[in-house]
Coordinates of C-alpha atoms in Angstrom, one line a residue:
Chain A
M1 CA 114.2 124.9 85.9
Q2 CA 113.4 122.4 88.6
K3 CA 116.4 120.8 90.3
K4 CA 116.6 117.2 89.4
S5 CA 116.6 114.8 92.4
Q6 CA 119.8 112.8 92.9
P7 CA 119.6 109.6 91.0
S8 CA 121.4 107.8 93.9
E9 CA 119.1 109.1 96.7
P10 CA 117.8 106.1 98.6
A11 CA 114.2 105.5 97.9
L12 CA 111.6 102.8 97.1
L13 CA 110.0 103.4 93.8
L14 CA 106.9 101.4 93.1
I15 CA 106.5 101.5 89.4
G16 CA 103.6 100.4 87.2
I17 CA 105.2 99.5 83.8
G18 CA 101.9 99.3 81.9
P19 CA 100.3 96.3 80.1
G20 CA 103.4 95.2 78.1
D21 CA 104.4 97.5 75.3
S22 CA 107.0 99.8 76.8
R23 CA 105.5 102.7 74.9
Q24 CA 102.4 102.4 77.1
M25 CA 104.6 103.4 80.2
T26 CA 104.5 106.9 81.5
L27 CA 107.5 109.2 81.1
A28 CA 107.7 109.5 84.9
A29 CA 107.7 105.7 85.3
R30 CA 110.4 105.3 82.7
D31 CA 112.7 107.9 84.2
A32 CA 112.1 106.5 87.7
L33 CA 113.0 103.1 86.5
R34 CA 116.2 104.3 84.9
S35 CA 117.2 106.2 88.1
A36 CA 117.2 103.1 90.3
G37 CA 120.3 101.2 91.4
V38 CA 118.4 97.9 91.7
V39 CA 115.3 96.8 89.7
I40 CA 113.2 94.1 91.3
G41 CA 110.3 92.3 89.7
Y42 CA 108.7 89.1 88.4
E43 CA 111.0 87.7 85.7
L44 CA 108.5 88.3 82.8
Y45 CA 108.1 92.0 83.7
V46 CA 111.8 92.5 84.2
E47 CA 112.3 91.1 80.7
M48 CA 109.8 93.6 79.4
V49 CA 111.7 96.6 80.7
Q50 CA 115.2 95.2 80.1
P51 CA 115.8 97.3 76.9
L52 CA 115.3 100.5 79.0
L53 CA 117.9 99.6 81.6
S54 CA 121.6 100.3 81.6
T55 CA 124.3 97.6 82.3
T56 CA 125.1 99.4 85.6
Q57 CA 121.7 98.7 87.1
E58 CA 121.4 95.5 89.1
V59 CA 118.4 93.4 88.2
I60 CA 116.7 90.9 90.6
A61 CA 114.2 88.8 88.7
S62 CA 112.0 86.5 90.8
P63 CA 109.6 83.7 89.9
I64 CA 105.8 84.4 89.9
G65 CA 103.9 84.0 93.2
D66 CA 106.2 85.3 95.9
E67 CA 105.0 88.9 96.0
I68 CA 105.5 89.3 99.7
D69 CA 109.1 88.1 99.5
R70 CA 109.7 90.5 96.6
A71 CA 108.2 93.4 98.5
E72 CA 110.3 92.5 101.6
R73 CA 113.5 92.4 99.6
A74 CA 112.7 95.8 98.1
V75 CA 111.9 97.4 101.5
E76 CA 115.1 96.0 103.0
L77 CA 117.3 97.2 100.1
A78 CA 115.8 100.7 100.3
A79 CA 116.3 100.8 104.0
S80 CA 120.0 99.9 103.5
G81 CA 120.5 103.0 101.3
T82 CA 119.7 101.7 97.9
R83 CA 117.5 103.4 95.3
V84 CA 115.1 100.5 94.4
A85 CA 112.6 100.1 91.6
L86 CA 109.9 97.5 92.5
I87 CA 108.1 96.9 89.2
S88 CA 104.6 95.7 88.5
S89 CA 102.8 95.2 85.3
G90 CA 99.8 97.4 84.5
D91 CA 99.1 99.9 87.3
A92 CA 101.1 99.0 90.5
G93 CA 98.0 99.9 92.5
I94 CA 95.5 97.6 90.7
Y95 CA 95.8 93.9 91.5
A96 CA 99.6 94.4 91.6
M97 CA 102.5 95.1 94.0
A98 CA 101.0 98.0 96.0
G99 CA 98.9 95.6 98.1
P100 CA 101.7 93.2 99.2
L101 CA 104.1 96.1 99.6
F102 CA 101.7 97.8 102.1
E103 CA 101.2 94.5 103.9
V104 CA 104.9 94.3 104.5
L105 CA 105.2 98.0 105.6
R106 CA 102.3 97.5 108.0
E107 CA 103.8 94.3 109.5
R108 CA 107.1 96.3 110.0
G109 CA 105.2 99.0 111.8
R110 CA 106.1 101.7 109.4
Q111 CA 104.2 104.9 110.0
G112 CA 103.6 107.7 107.6
R113 CA 106.3 109.1 105.3
D114 CA 109.4 107.9 107.1
E115 CA 112.7 107.5 105.2
P116 CA 113.5 106.0 102.8
R117 CA 111.1 107.8 100.7
L118 CA 108.3 105.7 98.9
V119 CA 107.0 107.0 95.6
V120 CA 104.3 105.2 93.6
Y121 CA 104.1 105.6 89.8
P122 CA 100.8 104.7 88.3
G123 CA 100.6 102.9 85.0
I124 CA 98.1 101.8 82.4
S125 CA 96.1 98.8 83.6
A126 CA 95.0 96.0 81.4
L127 CA 91.4 97.3 81.6
Q128 CA 92.4 100.6 80.1
A129 CA 94.6 99.1 77.3
A130 CA 91.7 96.7 76.5
A131 CA 89.2 99.6 76.5
A132 CA 91.4 101.6 74.1
R133 CA 91.4 98.7 71.6
L134 CA 87.6 98.4 71.9
G135 CA 86.7 102.1 71.6
A136 CA 84.6 103.4 74.5
P137 CA 83.4 100.4 76.6
I138 CA 84.1 102.1 80.0
A139 CA 82.7 105.5 79.2
H140 CA 80.3 105.2 82.0
D141 CA 80.5 103.8 85.6
F142 CA 82.4 100.6 85.8
C143 CA 83.9 98.1 88.3
A144 CA 86.8 95.8 88.4
I145 CA 86.5 92.4 90.0
S146 CA 89.2 89.7 90.4
L147 CA 87.8 86.2 90.1
S148 CA 90.7 84.7 91.9
D149 CA 89.5 83.2 95.2
L150 CA 93.1 82.6 96.5
L151 CA 92.8 85.4 99.1
T152 CA 89.1 86.2 98.9
P153 CA 86.3 83.7 99.8
W154 CA 84.1 83.0 96.8
E155 CA 81.0 84.1 98.7
I156 CA 82.4 87.7 98.8
I157 CA 83.3 87.6 95.1
E158 CA 79.9 86.3 94.1
R159 CA 78.2 89.0 96.2
R160 CA 80.3 91.5 94.4
V161 CA 79.2 90.2 91.0
E162 CA 75.5 90.4 92.2
A163 CA 76.1 94.0 93.2
A164 CA 77.6 94.8 89.8
A165 CA 74.6 93.2 88.2
Y166 CA 72.2 95.1 90.4
G167 CA 74.0 98.4 89.8
D168 CA 74.2 97.9 86.0
F169 CA 78.0 98.6 86.1
V170 CA 80.2 97.8 83.1
V171 CA 82.3 94.9 84.6
A172 CA 86.0 94.1 84.1
F173 CA 86.9 90.7 85.3
Y174 CA 90.6 90.2 86.1
N175 CA 92.0 86.7 86.5
P176 CA 89.0 85.1 84.9
R177 CA 90.3 81.5 84.7
S178 CA 93.3 79.4 85.4
R179 CA 94.0 75.7 85.2
Q180 CA 92.9 75.3 88.9
R181 CA 90.0 77.8 88.7
D182 CA 87.8 76.7 85.8
W183 CA 84.2 77.4 87.0
Q184 CA 84.3 80.9 88.5
L185 CA 83.7 82.9 85.2
D186 CA 80.8 80.7 84.2
R187 CA 79.1 81.4 87.6
A188 CA 79.8 85.1 87.3
L189 CA 78.4 85.3 83.8
A190 CA 75.3 83.3 84.8
I191 CA 74.6 86.0 87.5
L192 CA 75.0 88.8 84.9
R193 CA 72.7 87.0 82.4
E194 CA 69.9 87.2 84.9
H195 CA 70.0 91.0 84.8
R196 CA 71.2 92.0 81.3
P197 CA 70.0 91.4 77.8
A198 CA 71.4 88.3 76.1
E199 CA 72.9 90.5 73.4
T200 CA 74.9 92.6 75.9
P201 CA 78.4 93.0 74.3
V202 CA 81.2 91.1 76.0
A203 CA 84.9 91.4 75.0
L204 CA 87.7 89.0 75.6
V205 CA 91.0 90.8 75.3
R206 CA 94.1 88.6 75.7
N207 CA 97.8 89.7 75.9
V208 CA 96.8 93.3 75.3
T209 CA 99.7 95.4 73.7
R210 CA 101.9 92.2 73.8
T211 CA 102.9 89.8 71.1
G212 CA 99.9 87.6 70.1
E213 CA 97.3 90.2 71.3
S214 CA 93.8 89.1 70.5
V215 CA 90.5 91.0 70.8
H216 CA 87.2 89.1 70.5
V217 CA 83.9 90.8 70.9
T218 CA 80.8 88.6 71.4
T219 CA 77.7 88.6 73.6
L220 CA 76.6 87.7 77.1
A221 CA 74.6 84.8 75.5
A222 CA 77.5 83.5 73.3
V223 CA 80.6 84.1 75.3
E224 CA 82.7 80.9 76.0
P225 CA 84.6 81.1 79.3
A226 CA 86.9 78.3 78.2
Q227 CA 88.4 80.7 75.7
T228 CA 89.9 82.8 78.6
D229 CA 92.9 82.4 80.9
M230 CA 95.0 84.5 83.3
L231 CA 96.2 86.7 80.5
T232 CA 92.7 87.6 79.4
L233 CA 90.6 90.6 80.5
V234 CA 86.9 90.0 80.3
L235 CA 84.8 93.1 79.8
V236 CA 81.0 93.0 80.1
G237 CA 79.0 96.0 78.9
N238 CA 76.1 97.5 80.9
S239 CA 72.5 97.5 79.7
Q240 CA 73.2 100.4 77.3
T241 CA 76.5 99.2 75.8
Y242 CA 76.4 98.8 72.0
R243 CA 78.6 97.5 69.2
L244 CA 79.6 99.6 66.2
G245 CA 81.1 97.2 63.8
D246 CA 83.9 95.6 65.8
W247 CA 84.0 98.5 68.3
M248 CA 82.3 98.4 71.7
A249 CA 80.9 101.6 73.3
T250 CA 78.9 102.6 76.4
P251 CA 76.9 105.8 76.3
R252 CA 77.8 108.5 78.8
G253 CA 74.4 108.2 80.4
Y254 CA 70.8 107.0 80.2
S255 CA 69.4 110.1 78.4
G256 CA 68.3 108.3 75.3
I257 CA 71.3 109.3 73.2
G258 CA 72.9 106.1 72.0
R259 CA 70.2 104.0 73.5
R260 CA 69.1 100.7 71.8
Chain B
M1 CA 113.0 97.7 63.1
Q2 CA 109.4 98.6 62.6
K3 CA 108.6 101.0 59.8
K4 CA 107.3 104.2 61.4
S5 CA 103.9 105.3 60.2
Q6 CA 103.8 108.5 58.2
P7 CA 103.2 111.5 60.5
S8 CA 100.9 113.0 57.9
E9 CA 98.7 109.9 57.4
P10 CA 95.1 110.9 58.0
A11 CA 93.8 109.5 61.3
L12 CA 91.8 110.4 64.3
L13 CA 93.9 110.0 67.4
L14 CA 91.9 110.0 70.7
I15 CA 94.5 110.8 73.3
G16 CA 94.3 110.6 77.1
I17 CA 96.9 113.1 78.3
G18 CA 96.8 112.0 82.0
P19 CA 95.8 113.9 85.1
G20 CA 97.8 117.1 84.5
D21 CA 101.6 116.7 84.9
S22 CA 102.8 116.0 81.4
R23 CA 105.3 113.4 82.8
Q24 CA 102.2 111.3 83.7
M25 CA 101.5 110.9 79.9
T26 CA 102.5 107.7 78.2
L27 CA 105.3 107.7 75.6
A28 CA 102.8 106.5 73.0
A29 CA 100.4 109.3 73.8
R30 CA 103.1 112.0 73.6
D31 CA 104.4 110.8 70.3
A32 CA 100.9 110.5 68.9
L33 CA 100.2 114.1 70.0
R34 CA 103.3 115.3 68.3
S35 CA 102.4 113.5 65.1
A36 CA 99.1 115.3 64.6
G37 CA 98.5 118.2 62.2
V38 CA 95.7 119.5 64.3
V39 CA 95.2 119.3 68.1
I40 CA 91.6 119.7 69.4
G41 CA 90.6 119.9 73.1
Y42 CA 89.1 121.8 75.9
E43 CA 91.2 125.0 76.4
L44 CA 92.6 124.0 79.8
Y45 CA 93.9 120.7 78.5
V46 CA 95.3 122.2 75.3
E47 CA 97.2 124.6 77.6
M48 CA 98.6 121.6 79.5
V49 CA 100.1 120.0 76.4
Q50 CA 101.2 123.2 74.7
P51 CA 104.9 122.9 75.7
L52 CA 105.0 119.5 73.9
L53 CA 103.7 120.9 70.6
S54 CA 105.6 122.5 67.7
T55 CA 104.6 125.8 66.1
T56 CA 103.6 124.0 62.9
Q57 CA 100.8 122.2 64.7
E58 CA 97.4 123.9 64.5
V59 CA 95.6 124.1 67.8
I60 CA 91.8 124.3 68.3
A61 CA 91.0 125.1 71.9
S62 CA 87.3 125.0 72.8
P63 CA 85.4 126.0 75.9
I64 CA 84.2 123.4 78.4
G65 CA 80.9 121.7 77.8
D66 CA 80.6 121.2 74.0
E67 CA 82.0 117.7 73.9
I68 CA 79.8 116.6 71.0
D69 CA 80.8 119.6 68.9
R70 CA 84.4 118.9 69.6
A71 CA 84.1 115.3 68.6
E72 CA 82.2 116.2 65.4
R73 CA 84.9 118.7 64.4
A74 CA 87.6 116.1 65.0
V75 CA 85.7 113.5 62.9
E76 CA 85.2 115.9 60.1
L77 CA 88.8 117.1 60.0
A78 CA 90.0 113.5 60.0
A79 CA 87.6 112.6 57.2
S80 CA 88.9 115.5 55.1
G81 CA 92.4 114.0 55.3
T82 CA 93.9 115.6 58.4
R83 CA 95.8 113.8 61.2
V84 CA 93.8 115.0 64.2
A85 CA 94.6 114.6 67.9
L86 CA 91.5 114.8 70.0
I87 CA 92.7 115.2 73.6
S88 CA 91.1 114.4 76.9
S89 CA 92.4 114.7 80.4
G90 CA 93.0 111.5 82.3
D91 CA 92.1 108.4 80.4
A92 CA 90.2 109.3 77.2
G93 CA 88.0 106.3 77.9
I94 CA 87.0 107.1 81.5
Y95 CA 84.4 109.9 81.8
A96 CA 86.1 111.7 78.9
M97 CA 86.0 112.1 75.1
A98 CA 85.6 108.4 74.1
G99 CA 81.9 108.5 75.0
P100 CA 80.9 111.6 73.0
L101 CA 83.2 110.5 70.1
F102 CA 81.4 107.2 69.7
E103 CA 78.0 108.9 69.9
V104 CA 79.0 111.0 66.9
L105 CA 80.4 108.0 65.0
R106 CA 77.2 106.1 65.7
E107 CA 75.0 108.9 64.5
R108 CA 77.0 109.1 61.4
G109 CA 76.5 105.4 60.8
R110 CA 80.2 104.6 60.9
Q111 CA 80.8 100.9 60.9
G112 CA 83.9 99.1 62.1
R113 CA 87.3 100.1 61.2
D114 CA 86.6 102.4 58.2
E115 CA 89.1 105.0 57.1
P116 CA 90.3 107.3 58.4
R117 CA 91.9 105.2 61.1
L118 CA 90.8 105.7 64.7
V119 CA 93.4 105.0 67.4
V120 CA 92.7 105.4 71.1
Y121 CA 95.6 106.1 73.5
P122 CA 94.8 105.3 77.2
G123 CA 96.1 107.6 79.9
I124 CA 96.4 107.8 83.7
S125 CA 93.0 108.6 85.2
A126 CA 92.5 110.8 88.3
L127 CA 91.6 107.7 90.2
Q128 CA 95.0 106.1 89.6
A129 CA 97.0 109.3 90.2
A130 CA 95.1 109.8 93.5
A131 CA 95.7 106.1 94.4
A132 CA 99.4 106.5 93.8
R133 CA 99.6 109.5 96.2
L134 CA 97.7 107.5 98.8
G135 CA 99.6 104.2 98.6
A136 CA 97.4 101.2 97.9
P137 CA 93.8 102.2 98.3
I138 CA 92.5 100.3 95.2
A139 CA 94.6 97.1 95.7
H140 CA 91.3 95.1 95.7
D141 CA 88.0 95.3 93.7
F142 CA 86.8 98.9 93.1
C143 CA 84.2 100.8 91.2
A144 CA 84.0 104.3 89.7
I145 CA 80.8 106.3 89.9
S146 CA 80.2 109.7 88.5
L147 CA 77.8 111.7 90.7
S148 CA 76.8 114.0 87.8
D149 CA 73.1 113.6 87.1
L150 CA 73.3 115.6 83.9
L151 CA 72.9 112.6 81.6
T152 CA 72.0 109.9 84.2
P153 CA 68.8 110.0 86.3
W154 CA 69.7 110.3 90.0
E155 CA 67.7 107.0 90.7
I156 CA 70.2 105.1 88.7
I157 CA 73.2 106.7 90.4
E158 CA 71.7 106.0 93.8
R159 CA 71.1 102.4 92.9
R160 CA 74.7 102.1 91.8
V161 CA 75.9 103.5 95.2
E162 CA 73.7 101.0 97.0
A163 CA 75.2 98.3 94.8
A164 CA 78.7 99.5 95.7
A165 CA 77.8 99.4 99.4
Y166 CA 76.3 95.9 99.1
G167 CA 79.4 94.6 97.3
D168 CA 81.9 96.2 99.6
F169 CA 83.7 97.8 96.7
V170 CA 86.3 100.5 97.2
V171 CA 84.4 103.5 95.6
A172 CA 85.9 106.3 93.5
F173 CA 83.4 109.2 93.1
Y174 CA 84.1 111.4 90.1
N175 CA 82.3 114.8 89.8
P176 CA 81.3 114.7 93.5
R177 CA 80.0 118.3 93.7
S178 CA 79.5 121.5 91.7
R179 CA 77.9 124.8 92.4
Q180 CA 74.6 123.4 90.9
R181 CA 74.9 119.9 92.4
D182 CA 75.5 120.3 96.2
W183 CA 73.6 117.4 97.8
Q184 CA 74.6 114.3 95.8
L185 CA 77.8 113.4 97.6
D186 CA 76.0 113.8 101.0
R187 CA 73.4 111.3 99.9
A188 CA 75.9 108.9 98.5
L189 CA 78.0 109.0 101.7
A190 CA 74.9 108.4 103.8
I191 CA 74.2 105.2 101.9
L192 CA 77.8 104.0 102.4
R193 CA 77.7 104.9 106.1
E194 CA 74.8 102.4 106.5
H195 CA 77.1 99.6 105.4
R196 CA 80.7 100.4 106.5
P197 CA 82.4 101.3 109.8
A198 CA 82.4 105.0 110.7
E199 CA 86.3 104.9 110.7
T200 CA 86.5 103.6 107.1
P201 CA 89.2 105.8 105.5
V202 CA 88.0 108.4 102.9
A203 CA 90.4 110.5 100.8
L204 CA 89.7 113.8 99.1
V205 CA 92.3 114.3 96.4
R206 CA 92.1 117.6 94.6
N207 CA 94.0 118.8 91.5
V208 CA 96.1 115.6 91.5
T209 CA 99.5 116.1 89.9
R210 CA 98.6 119.8 89.2
T211 CA 99.6 123.0 90.9
G212 CA 97.9 123.3 94.2
E213 CA 97.4 119.5 94.6
S214 CA 95.9 118.6 97.9
V215 CA 95.5 115.1 99.6
H216 CA 93.3 114.9 102.6
V217 CA 92.6 111.5 104.4
T218 CA 89.7 111.4 106.8
T219 CA 87.0 108.9 107.7
L220 CA 83.5 108.1 106.5
A221 CA 82.1 109.7 109.8
A222 CA 84.1 112.9 109.5
V223 CA 84.3 113.6 105.8
E224 CA 82.9 117.0 104.8
P225 CA 81.3 117.0 101.3
A226 CA 81.5 120.8 101.2
Q227 CA 85.3 120.5 100.9
T228 CA 84.9 118.9 97.5
D229 CA 84.3 120.2 94.0
M230 CA 84.6 119.1 90.3
L231 CA 88.4 119.0 90.6
T232 CA 88.2 116.5 93.6
L233 CA 88.3 112.7 93.4
V234 CA 86.6 111.2 96.5
L235 CA 87.9 107.7 97.4
V236 CA 86.1 105.6 100.0
G237 CA 87.8 102.5 101.3
N238 CA 86.1 99.1 101.6
S239 CA 85.5 97.4 105.0
Q240 CA 89.1 96.2 105.2
T241 CA 90.9 99.5 104.1
Y242 CA 93.3 100.8 106.7
R243 CA 95.5 103.9 107.3
L244 CA 99.2 103.6 107.8
G245 CA 100.3 107.1 109.0
D246 CA 99.0 109.3 106.1
W247 CA 98.9 106.4 103.7
M248 CA 95.7 104.5 102.8
A249 CA 95.8 100.9 101.8
T250 CA 93.3 98.1 101.0
P251 CA 94.4 94.4 101.6
R252 CA 94.5 92.1 98.6
G253 CA 91.8 90.0 100.1
Y254 CA 89.8 88.9 103.2
S255 CA 92.3 86.3 104.4
G256 CA 93.0 88.0 107.7
I257 CA 96.3 89.4 106.5
G258 CA 96.1 93.1 107.0
R259 CA 92.7 92.9 108.7
R260 CA 91.7 95.3 111.4

């Protein structure tokens, strides 16, 4: 039997809690979450994991947006001897808290594996939960692109979409549309339409594994960007992707098996 | 309380068991695995989940390679009234059993959500487990490319690598090298070297979460493809990716924060 680590050992645990349903969390993530003295996260995500926590665990729920503040607070608490769980929805490493956390560590000049220990727990990203609902849409090469131009100039995002089109990647668009950003997805889809058949399957998966989940499969010609928002994952098939009833699948290659 | 589904209800459960360590499996996947009458998988993966199974569960372990046979057997057993777990390492949807399973369903003319029920359980892919060990390498847009040209002509793969280079994606190479395929990774890295700084961080992560795990961070100039094999995930940073001691991180954008 392996010796269990002390639950109170100071550490910073960066935890991906998965897309929403707590059963889509890994066992390692759940146990790490329960081992922490303090749990920090965006208020909606804290609410999601609340049923897993005990009353002895301190909870710090913060509003959306201040990722850097949240990361700083977690780093400081861990440095002061606390075992801290910094939670993130989906996979902490994919469009989530790993990025801001490392910006904070870098600014503080942290080098390597100093104390307190940092451990990252991966989780199921929205892309994967959406793919599972759809069947096999990412069974071949794929890419993930965030359409938020808050930190990335639009020219770089557009170039990336052009690259995805040229490379015939299955494309997952994160953050497709918000109240302030209402034209980016239209533009991205227009680029893909120049390179892929009009009937290429496109899926809009909203609130995946959460209450009110919706899965809508349509085509590159018919998709309506106005039906998406920040809670929607948009998945565009490659040139070989096909529909099978309401499933969506991409062949493993270009060998002719499963080709149109 | 939700009514639990009957454990014996006929169904085909496609289960991603994660990268190796059974604690990196989701709770939903573990419970689904335990609910099955028959568990089918490649012998190495079956061995990994064996400790989770009961003696009343039938296990069908098959040699590597015959994915289509394995998928057909699972479909037939489910059709005959069995509750079958078809297991896959990593995420079942990413370079795993979802692709061959849908080829079989398509050939059989299955449409939509016919009985027996098919449920897909996502899992942690090698890319995510490797990223967690490294810190925050995929905190911005990324793509996954398999370098196996068994089912995909090399021209298409090379075009995809060019696209990844043009789009400045963080790149995860799956299946980088085998005894029969010993030049593909060299060629792919040569393409990336034309577009990214020589000091771009590159990680070789082998046997992630398994016995004998190794994590090696180097640069695009210094990486040695001969150090990789089918059990290695090769992760190449984008133009902004940096090292922090032995960690590897990609900024969330191009805003100057975290820039070289």
